[in-house]
Backbone as numpy.savetxt, mean C-alpha at the origin, in Angstrom:
# Nx Ny Nz CAx CAy CAz Cx Cy Cz
-54.59 -18.75 30.29 -53.42 -17.91 30.05 -53.75 -16.87 28.98
-53.37 -15.64 29.25 -53.68 -14.55 28.33 -52.59 -14.44 27.26
-53.01 -14.49 26.00 -52.08 -14.39 24.89 -52.10 -12.96 24.35
-50.90 -12.35 24.26 -50.79 -10.97 23.78 -50.40 -11.00 22.32
-51.18 -10.39 21.48 -50.90 -10.30 20.05 -50.56 -8.86 19.69
-50.09 -8.68 18.44 -49.77 -7.32 17.98 -51.00 -6.42 17.99
-52.19 -7.05 17.82 -53.40 -6.25 17.78 -53.71 -5.61 19.13
-53.24 -6.27 20.23 -53.51 -5.77 21.57 -52.37 -4.90 22.11
-51.26 -4.81 21.38 -50.11 -4.05 21.86 -50.26 -2.58 21.50
-49.78 -1.70 22.37 -49.79 -0.26 22.04 -48.94 0.02 20.81
-49.30 1.07 20.09 -48.58 1.41 18.85 -47.11 1.73 19.14
-46.84 2.36 20.28 -45.45 2.71 20.59 -44.58 1.46 20.73
-45.12 0.41 21.33 -44.33 -0.83 21.49 -44.08 -1.49 20.14
-45.09 -1.46 19.28 -44.93 -2.06 17.95 -43.85 -1.32 17.17
-43.87 0.00 17.23 -42.86 0.80 16.53 -41.47 0.53 17.11
-41.41 0.38 18.44 -40.12 0.12 19.07 -39.55 -1.22 18.63
-40.38 -2.27 18.62 -39.92 -3.59 18.19 -39.53 -3.60 16.72
-40.28 -2.87 15.91 -39.94 -2.80 14.49 -38.61 -2.10 14.29
-38.39 -1.02 15.03 -37.11 -0.30 14.95 -35.96 -1.17 15.40
-36.18 -1.91 16.47 -35.14 -2.79 16.99 -34.78 -3.87 15.98
-35.81 -4.47 15.36 -35.60 -5.55 14.38 -34.86 -5.02 13.14
-35.28 -3.88 12.63 -34.63 -3.30 11.44 -33.19 -2.93 11.75
-32.95 -2.40 12.93 -31.58 -2.02 13.31 -30.66 -3.22 13.37
-31.17 -4.31 13.92 -30.36 -5.52 14.00 -30.00 -6.04 12.62
-30.96 -5.98 11.69 -30.71 -6.49 10.34 -29.77 -5.60 9.55
-29.87 -4.31 9.75 -29.14 -3.37 8.89 -27.76 -3.00 9.40
-27.52 -3.14 10.71 -26.28 -2.60 11.26 -25.25 -3.64 11.66
-25.64 -4.86 11.88 -24.68 -5.88 12.30 -23.72 -6.20 11.15
-22.43 -6.28 11.46 -21.41 -6.59 10.46 -21.02 -8.05 10.62
-21.31 -8.85 9.61 -21.01 -10.28 9.67 -19.56 -10.54 9.30
-19.09 -11.75 9.60 -17.72 -12.14 9.26 -17.48 -12.13 7.76
-18.54 -12.30 6.98 -18.41 -12.30 5.52 -17.88 -10.97 5.01
-18.07 -9.91 5.81 -17.65 -8.58 5.38 -16.27 -8.20 5.89
-15.66 -9.03 6.73 -14.38 -8.64 7.32 -13.26 -9.67 7.13
-13.60 -10.88 6.70 -12.59 -11.94 6.56 -11.91 -11.83 5.20
-10.59 -11.71 5.19 -9.84 -11.61 3.95 -9.75 -12.97 3.25
-9.54 -12.92 1.92 -9.22 -14.11 1.12 -10.20 -15.25 1.38
-11.45 -15.02 1.13 -12.47 -16.02 1.40 -12.52 -17.10 0.32
-13.22 -18.18 0.64 -13.45 -19.31 -0.28 -12.16 -20.05 -0.63
-11.19 -20.03 0.27 -9.98 -20.84 0.05 -10.28 -22.27 0.49
-10.08 -23.20 -0.40 -10.38 -24.61 -0.12 -9.36 -25.18 0.88
-9.88 -25.87 1.87 -9.01 -26.51 2.85 -8.51 -27.83 2.29
-7.21 -28.01 2.36 -6.62 -29.22 1.79 -5.39 -29.60 2.60
-5.18 -30.91 2.74 -3.97 -31.37 3.44 -2.74 -31.23 2.56
-2.96 -31.12 1.26 -1.86 -30.96 0.31 -1.73 -29.48 -0.03
-0.79 -28.81 0.60 -0.65 -27.36 0.41 -0.22 -27.00 -1.00
0.38 -27.93 -1.74 0.83 -27.63 -3.10 -0.36 -27.36 -4.02
-1.51 -27.91 -3.69 -2.70 -27.68 -4.52 -3.26 -26.28 -4.33
-2.84 -25.59 -3.27 -3.37 -24.27 -2.96 -2.39 -23.16 -3.30
-1.48 -23.40 -4.22 -0.52 -22.38 -4.63 -1.19 -21.44 -5.63
-1.09 -20.15 -5.36 -1.69 -19.15 -6.23 -0.58 -18.42 -6.98
-0.70 -18.42 -8.27 0.34 -17.81 -9.10 0.05 -16.34 -9.32
1.11 -15.58 -9.59 0.95 -14.18 -9.91 2.06 -13.80 -10.90
1.84 -12.71 -11.58 2.77 -12.27 -12.61 3.19 -10.83 -12.33
4.14 -10.62 -11.41 4.55 -9.25 -11.09 5.24 -8.59 -12.28
4.83 -7.37 -12.58 5.43 -6.64 -13.68 6.69 -5.93 -13.21
7.71 -5.96 -14.07 8.97 -5.32 -13.73 8.77 -3.81 -13.70
9.20 -3.22 -12.61 8.96 -1.78 -12.42 9.86 -0.96 -13.33
9.29 0.11 -13.88 10.03 1.04 -14.71 10.10 2.39 -14.01
11.27 2.96 -14.02 11.54 4.19 -13.29 10.67 5.32 -13.84
10.18 6.16 -12.93 9.34 7.29 -13.30 9.93 8.58 -12.76
9.39 9.67 -13.23 9.81 10.97 -12.72 9.54 11.06 -11.22
10.46 11.70 -10.51 10.36 11.95 -9.07 10.60 10.70 -8.23
11.00 9.59 -8.85 11.48 8.45 -8.07 12.83 8.81 -7.46
13.20 8.05 -6.45 14.53 8.20 -5.83 15.29 6.91 -6.03
16.48 7.00 -6.63 17.31 5.82 -6.88 18.54 5.83 -5.99
18.88 4.67 -5.50 20.12 4.49 -4.77 21.16 3.92 -5.74
22.24 4.69 -5.98 23.30 4.27 -6.89 24.60 4.19 -6.10
25.10 2.99 -5.91 26.33 2.75 -5.14 27.43 2.32 -6.11
28.47 3.12 -6.22 29.58 2.85 -7.14 30.86 2.69 -6.35
31.53 1.55 -6.53 32.81 1.29 -5.86 33.88 1.04 -6.93
35.01 1.72 -6.77 36.13 1.56 -7.70 37.41 1.32 -6.93
38.52 1.19 -7.66 39.83 1.01 -7.03 40.41 2.33 -6.56
39.76 3.44 -6.88 40.22 4.77 -6.50 39.39 5.26 -5.31
40.05 5.40 -4.14 39.34 5.80 -2.93 38.78 7.21 -3.04
39.49 8.10 -3.70 38.99 9.47 -3.86 37.71 9.48 -4.71
37.69 8.66 -5.74 36.49 8.57 -6.58 35.33 7.98 -5.80
35.60 7.01 -4.93 34.55 6.41 -4.11 33.89 7.44 -3.21
34.71 8.33 -2.64 34.16 9.38 -1.78 33.28 10.33 -2.57
33.64 10.58 -3.82 32.86 11.47 -4.65 31.56 10.82 -5.10
31.63 9.55 -5.47 30.43 8.85 -5.93 29.42 8.64 -4.81
29.90 8.36 -3.63 29.02 7.95 -2.53 29.06 8.98 -1.42
28.48 10.14 -1.68 28.43 11.21 -0.71 27.47 10.85 0.43
27.82 11.20 1.68 26.93 10.92 2.80 25.71 11.83 2.76
24.65 11.48 3.50 23.46 12.35 3.56 23.84 13.74 4.03
23.17 14.74 3.47 23.53 16.12 3.77 23.08 16.55 5.15
21.89 16.13 5.58 21.37 16.56 6.88 20.64 15.42 7.55
20.49 15.58 8.87 19.65 14.64 9.61 20.39 13.38 10.04
19.79 12.70 10.97 20.32 11.44 11.47 19.46 10.32 10.91
20.02 9.54 9.98 19.25 8.49 9.31 18.67 7.51 10.31
19.42 7.18 11.34 18.96 6.19 12.29 17.71 6.59 13.03
17.42 7.92 13.06 16.25 8.39 13.79 15.06 8.67 12.89
15.20 8.42 11.58 14.11 8.68 10.66 13.07 7.58 10.75
11.81 7.97 10.82 10.74 7.00 10.99 10.32 6.40 9.67
9.55 5.32 9.79 9.04 4.65 8.60 7.90 5.44 7.99
7.21 6.25 8.82 6.09 7.03 8.33 6.53 8.47 8.13
6.09 9.08 7.04 6.46 10.45 6.76 7.35 10.53 5.54
7.77 11.76 5.21 8.51 11.97 3.97 9.99 11.69 4.08
10.58 11.75 5.29 12.02 11.59 5.42 12.45 10.15 5.47
13.48 9.79 4.73 14.06 8.46 4.80 15.46 8.53 4.24
16.24 7.46 4.46 17.65 7.48 4.11 17.87 7.65 2.61
17.04 7.03 1.78 17.24 7.13 0.34 16.91 8.53 -0.18
15.91 9.15 0.42 15.56 10.49 -0.03 16.69 11.47 0.26
17.41 11.24 1.37 18.50 12.14 1.74 19.79 11.84 1.00
20.03 10.59 0.64 21.31 10.22 0.03 21.20 9.71 -1.40
19.95 9.47 -1.88 19.78 8.92 -3.22 19.75 10.00 -4.29
19.42 9.58 -5.50 19.38 10.49 -6.64 17.94 10.62 -7.13
17.44 11.85 -7.11 16.07 12.12 -7.51 15.96 12.18 -9.04
14.99 11.47 -9.59 14.71 11.55 -11.02 13.95 12.86 -11.26
14.56 13.79 -12.00 13.96 15.12 -12.15 12.79 15.10 -13.13
12.20 16.28 -13.35 11.02 16.36 -14.21 11.32 16.09 -15.67
12.62 15.97 -16.00 13.01 15.57 -17.36 13.30 14.08 -17.46
13.17 13.37 -16.32 13.41 11.92 -16.30 14.87 11.56 -16.19
15.70 12.46 -15.64 17.14 12.20 -15.57 17.64 12.26 -14.13
18.75 11.56 -13.89 19.50 11.70 -12.64 20.87 12.28 -12.96
21.45 12.98 -12.00 22.73 13.65 -12.20 23.77 13.01 -11.28
24.71 12.25 -11.85 25.73 11.54 -11.08 27.06 12.28 -11.13
27.83 12.26 -10.04 29.16 12.88 -10.05 30.06 12.26 -11.13
30.84 13.07 -11.81 31.78 12.67 -12.86 31.06 12.20 -14.13
29.96 11.47 -13.96 29.27 10.88 -15.11 28.35 11.89 -15.79
27.65 12.68 -14.99 26.71 13.63 -15.55 25.28 13.10 -15.53
24.45 13.61 -16.42 23.02 13.28 -16.42 22.73 12.07 -17.29
21.91 11.17 -16.74 21.46 9.97 -17.46 19.95 9.98 -17.53
19.41 9.70 -18.71 17.97 9.63 -18.89 17.48 8.24 -18.48
16.85 8.13 -17.30 16.49 6.82 -16.75 14.99 6.57 -16.72
14.17 7.58 -16.91 12.72 7.39 -16.86 12.27 6.41 -17.95
11.43 5.46 -17.57 10.95 4.45 -18.50 11.84 3.22 -18.59
12.95 3.22 -17.87 13.87 2.08 -17.87 13.68 1.25 -16.61
14.00 -0.03 -16.70 13.97 -0.88 -15.51 15.23 -0.63 -14.68
15.24 -1.14 -13.47 16.41 -0.97 -12.60 17.62 -1.64 -13.22
17.42 -2.80 -13.85 18.54 -3.50 -14.50 19.10 -2.66 -15.66
18.21 -2.01 -16.40 18.66 -1.17 -17.51 19.42 0.06 -17.03
18.97 0.63 -15.90 19.68 1.77 -15.32 21.08 1.35 -14.88
21.18 0.16 -14.30 22.49 -0.34 -13.89 23.42 -0.48 -15.08
22.91 -0.96 -16.21 23.73 -1.09 -17.41 24.21 0.28 -17.90
23.34 1.28 -17.82 23.74 2.65 -18.20 24.91 3.14 -17.34
24.78 2.92 -16.03 25.83 3.38 -15.11 27.11 2.59 -15.35
26.99 1.28 -15.55 28.17 0.46 -15.84 28.92 0.97 -17.07
28.18 1.31 -18.09 28.78 1.78 -19.35 29.56 3.07 -19.14
29.02 3.97 -18.33 29.69 5.24 -18.10 30.89 5.10 -17.18
30.76 4.28 -16.13 31.87 4.10 -15.19 33.04 3.40 -15.87
32.76 2.49 -16.80 33.82 1.76 -17.50 34.72 2.67 -18.34
34.25 3.88 -18.63 35.07 4.84 -19.38 36.21 5.39 -18.54
36.08 5.31 -17.20 37.07 5.90 -16.32 37.86 4.86 -15.53
37.28 3.69 -15.28 37.92 2.71 -14.41 37.84 1.31 -15.03
38.88 0.55 -14.75 38.91 -0.83 -15.22 38.26 -1.78 -14.21
38.39 -1.44 -12.94 37.84 -2.28 -11.89 36.80 -1.46 -11.11
35.59 -1.94 -11.08 34.50 -1.21 -10.41 33.36 -2.17 -10.09
32.46 -1.67 -9.24 31.28 -2.45 -8.86 30.12 -1.48 -8.70
28.98 -1.80 -9.31 27.82 -0.90 -9.31 26.59 -1.63 -8.78
25.88 -0.97 -7.87 24.61 -1.47 -7.36 23.57 -0.36 -7.50
22.46 -0.67 -8.16 21.37 0.30 -8.33 20.11 -0.29 -7.72
19.45 0.47 -6.87 18.20 0.03 -6.25 17.18 1.16 -6.33
15.92 0.75 -6.28 14.85 1.72 -6.11 14.88 2.17 -4.66
14.89 3.46 -4.44 15.05 4.00 -3.09 13.85 3.84 -2.21
13.45 2.62 -1.93 12.32 2.34 -1.05 10.99 2.47 -1.75
9.95 1.89 -1.15 8.58 1.98 -1.65 7.85 3.05 -0.85
7.22 3.98 -1.57 6.46 5.05 -0.95 4.99 4.92 -1.33
4.12 4.98 -0.34 2.69 4.91 -0.61 1.95 5.65 0.50
0.71 5.99 0.23 -0.16 6.65 1.22 -1.41 5.82 1.40
-1.96 5.83 2.61 -3.18 5.09 2.89 -4.05 5.93 3.81
-5.33 6.02 3.46 -6.25 6.83 4.25 -7.65 6.23 4.20
-8.52 6.78 5.02 -9.87 6.24 5.13 -10.02 5.40 6.38
-10.71 4.26 6.27 -11.01 3.41 7.43 -9.84 2.48 7.76
-8.71 3.09 8.14 -7.55 2.34 8.63 -7.21 2.87 10.01
-6.52 2.06 10.79 -6.23 2.46 12.16 -5.15 3.53 12.25
-4.18 3.49 11.35 -3.12 4.51 11.36 -2.92 5.02 9.93
-3.74 5.94 9.47 -3.56 6.48 8.12 -2.30 7.33 8.05
-1.78 7.49 6.84 -0.60 8.34 6.68 0.19 7.98 5.44
1.33 8.64 5.30 2.25 8.39 4.20 3.40 7.53 4.72
3.72 6.46 3.99 4.72 5.50 4.46 5.85 5.33 3.45
7.03 5.10 3.98 8.20 4.75 3.17 8.76 3.44 3.71
8.78 2.41 2.88 9.23 1.08 3.28 10.53 0.78 2.54
11.56 0.41 3.27 12.87 0.17 2.67 12.95 -1.25 2.11
12.16 -1.48 1.06 12.22 -2.72 0.30 11.72 -2.43 -1.10
11.97 -3.34 -2.03 11.68 -3.08 -3.44 10.30 -3.60 -3.86
9.70 -4.50 -3.09 8.37 -5.01 -3.39 7.52 -4.98 -2.14
6.23 -4.68 -2.31 5.33 -4.56 -1.18 3.93 -5.00 -1.61
3.34 -5.96 -0.86 1.99 -6.40 -1.18 0.96 -5.50 -0.50
-0.27 -5.59 -0.97 -1.34 -4.78 -0.40 -1.56 -5.13 1.07
-1.38 -6.39 1.44 -1.59 -6.80 2.83 -0.44 -6.32 3.73
0.76 -6.26 3.20 1.86 -5.69 3.97 1.62 -4.21 4.22
1.10 -3.53 3.22 0.78 -2.11 3.38 -0.27 -1.91 4.46
-1.30 -2.77 4.48 -2.35 -2.66 5.49 -1.82 -2.97 6.88
-0.92 -3.93 6.98 -0.37 -4.28 8.29 0.47 -3.14 8.85
1.16 -2.39 7.98 1.92 -1.23 8.44 0.99 -0.15 9.00
-0.23 -0.09 8.49 -1.21 0.87 8.97 -2.08 0.28 10.08
-1.63 -0.80 10.70 -2.34 -1.47 11.80 -3.69 -2.03 11.37
-3.81 -2.43 10.11 -4.99 -3.08 9.56 -6.16 -2.08 9.40
-7.22 -2.58 8.76 -8.42 -1.77 8.56 -9.29 -1.80 9.81
-10.14 -0.81 9.95 -11.08 -0.80 11.06 -12.22 -1.77 10.76
-13.03 -2.05 11.77 -14.15 -2.97 11.59 -15.19 -2.38 10.64
-15.20 -1.06 10.49 -16.18 -0.39 9.63 -15.70 -0.25 8.19
-14.53 -0.77 7.86 -13.98 -0.63 6.51 -14.71 -1.51 5.52
-14.93 -0.98 4.33 -15.54 -1.75 3.25 -14.43 -2.48 2.50
-14.16 -3.70 2.90 -13.06 -4.46 2.33 -13.33 -4.95 0.91
-14.57 -4.89 0.48 -14.91 -5.37 -0.86 -14.77 -4.29 -1.92
-14.47 -3.06 -1.52 -14.37 -1.97 -2.48 -13.29 -0.98 -2.03
-12.05 -1.42 -2.13 -10.91 -0.58 -1.77 -10.36 0.06 -3.05
-10.12 1.34 -3.01 -9.66 2.07 -4.18 -8.16 2.29 -4.13
-7.50 2.08 -5.28 -6.08 2.37 -5.43 -5.91 3.41 -6.52
-5.31 4.54 -6.16 -4.99 5.58 -7.13 -3.55 5.36 -7.58
-3.38 5.01 -8.85 -2.05 4.66 -9.37 -1.65 5.62 -10.48
-0.41 6.08 -10.42 0.09 7.04 -11.40 0.71 6.32 -12.59
0.31 6.74 -13.77 0.85 6.23 -15.02 1.47 7.39 -15.80
2.26 7.09 -16.84 2.86 8.18 -17.61 1.84 9.17 -18.18
0.62 8.69 -18.45 -0.39 9.57 -19.03 -1.36 10.14 -17.99
-1.14 9.85 -16.71 -1.99 10.41 -15.66 -2.31 9.40 -14.57
-3.31 9.72 -13.75 -3.69 8.89 -12.61 -4.97 8.12 -12.93
-4.99 6.83 -12.58 -6.17 6.00 -12.77 -6.62 5.46 -11.41
-7.94 5.30 -11.27 -8.51 4.77 -10.03 -8.96 3.33 -10.27
-8.46 2.42 -9.45 -8.81 1.00 -9.56 -9.52 0.56 -8.28
-10.45 -0.38 -8.42 -11.18 -0.92 -7.28 -10.81 -2.39 -7.09
-10.50 -2.77 -5.87 -10.11 -4.15 -5.57 -10.97 -4.69 -4.43
-11.08 -6.01 -4.39 -11.88 -6.69 -3.37 -10.95 -7.55 -2.53
-10.70 -7.12 -1.29 -9.79 -7.85 -0.41 -10.42 -9.12 0.14
-11.72 -9.29 0.00 -12.39 -10.50 0.47 -12.21 -11.66 -0.49
-11.84 -11.35 -1.71 -11.71 -12.36 -2.76 -10.26 -12.86 -2.82
-10.09 -14.17 -2.75 -8.74 -14.74 -2.78 -8.02 -14.46 -4.10
-8.76 -14.18 -5.15 -8.16 -13.92 -6.46 -7.42 -12.59 -6.53
-7.46 -11.81 -5.44 -6.67 -10.58 -5.40 -5.18 -10.89 -5.59
-4.79 -12.13 -5.21 -3.38 -12.53 -5.36 -2.98 -12.56 -6.82
-3.92 -12.86 -7.70 -3.63 -12.95 -9.13 -3.76 -11.62 -9.85
-4.18 -10.58 -9.16 -4.44 -9.31 -9.82 -3.16 -8.47 -9.90
-3.12 -7.48 -10.81 -1.95 -6.60 -10.90 -1.84 -5.61 -9.75
-2.78 -5.66 -8.80 -2.77 -4.74 -7.68 -2.39 -5.42 -6.37
-2.02 -6.71 -6.45 -1.56 -7.40 -5.25 -0.25 -6.79 -4.77
0.62 -6.43 -5.72 1.84 -5.70 -5.39 1.62 -4.22 -5.66
1.97 -3.40 -4.70 1.84 -1.97 -4.88 2.95 -1.45 -5.78
2.72 -0.29 -6.35 3.73 0.41 -7.12 4.05 1.73 -6.45
5.14 2.32 -6.88 5.63 3.55 -6.27 4.55 4.63 -6.27
4.37 5.25 -5.09 3.46 6.39 -4.91 1.98 6.03 -5.09
1.63 4.77 -4.89 0.21 4.39 -4.87 -0.49 5.06 -3.69
-1.76 5.40 -3.89 -2.60 5.93 -2.82 -3.75 4.96 -2.60
-3.90 4.47 -1.37 -4.95 3.51 -1.03 -6.03 4.24 -0.23
-7.26 4.16 -0.72 -8.37 4.77 0.01 -9.40 3.69 0.34
-9.76 3.62 1.63 -10.68 2.60 2.12 -11.98 3.26 2.54
-13.07 2.92 1.85 -14.37 3.50 2.16 -14.98 2.84 3.40
-15.87 3.54 4.10 -16.59 2.92 5.22 -17.79 2.14 4.72
-18.23 1.17 5.52 -19.47 0.46 5.24 -20.67 1.38 5.49
-21.81 1.11 4.84 -22.99 1.96 5.05 -23.45 2.02 6.50
-23.12 1.00 7.30 -23.56 0.98 8.70 -23.02 2.16 9.48
-21.93 2.75 9.02 -21.34 3.87 9.76 -22.29 5.05 9.88
-23.07 5.29 8.84 -23.96 6.45 8.85 -25.12 6.28 9.82
-25.44 5.02 10.19 -26.54 4.80 11.13 -26.15 5.11 12.57
-24.88 4.85 12.90 -24.38 5.18 14.23 -25.02 4.38 15.34
-25.40 3.12 15.08 -26.08 2.32 16.11 -25.26 1.13 16.56
-24.03 0.99 16.12 -23.21 -0.12 16.56 -22.92 -1.10 15.45
-21.87 -1.87 15.64 -21.45 -2.82 14.62 -21.73 -4.26 15.03
-22.16 -4.48 16.27 -22.52 -5.80 16.74 -23.96 -5.77 17.25
-24.57 -6.95 17.30 -25.96 -7.01 17.74 -26.15 -6.43 19.12
-25.27 -6.75 20.06 -25.39 -6.24 21.43 -25.27 -4.72 21.47
-24.32 -4.17 20.67 -24.16 -2.72 20.60 -25.40 -2.05 20.04
-26.01 -2.69 19.04 -27.21 -2.13 18.43 -28.37 -2.09 19.40
-28.59 -3.21 20.12 -29.67 -3.26 21.09 -29.45 -2.22 22.18
-28.21 -2.08 22.65 -27.90 -1.09 23.68 -28.20 0.31 23.19
-27.80 0.61 21.95 -28.03 1.95 21.40 -29.50 2.25 21.27
-30.29 1.26 20.77 -31.72 1.48 20.59 -32.42 1.64 21.92
-32.03 0.82 22.91 -32.65 0.94 24.22 -32.34 2.30 24.84
């Protein structure tokens, strides 16, 4: 039987096999790079797997939108306090994009950090929690009415997501808290080429914008201050290096491309 060694093979075949081998090693994406929350211990006692977190109470910032609902015993005052949206059909507004019910009917925090309420006037709310804003409104309404009810909410969560996601864009979610995984699910999850170990969050602070890096593969993301998004966060997802090779993300795809 004739044994073929590398010494007897043509140079072109050797180069081809070397290229094929290197491509397989460099381009295949393993499950280690795509599985979220890794290294979670399997246990029959689910209480042992509880992960704690410390969500920080949100403080109102400039350009936020607040929903302020005031009800009194005076029907005319109620109509003045709770004006309907000026334009558009709220029921037809999508979750993605700039338009939403709170933006049309809520109170915008201006560049001075104030909102302007009917009868009450301007209140300086920037830097205050939602509970503190409610107390401010309660104090002012009590000057005019003996019986009243006040509800103050943050006018939805707004964030943007771009990069290696299936549906990038700007989103408005009508809830007061939103996790990073909920945000990703709204964007139809990350693509297979997304670098889940180095996701960037651009977060606005009173003194400017800071860029933070998070690792979605690490279960400890639940304990981080970035597990819950904040208003106007921008999420950017980088691609894996394999994208620049253009030879496929699975072994079969790579072999097909090389052949």
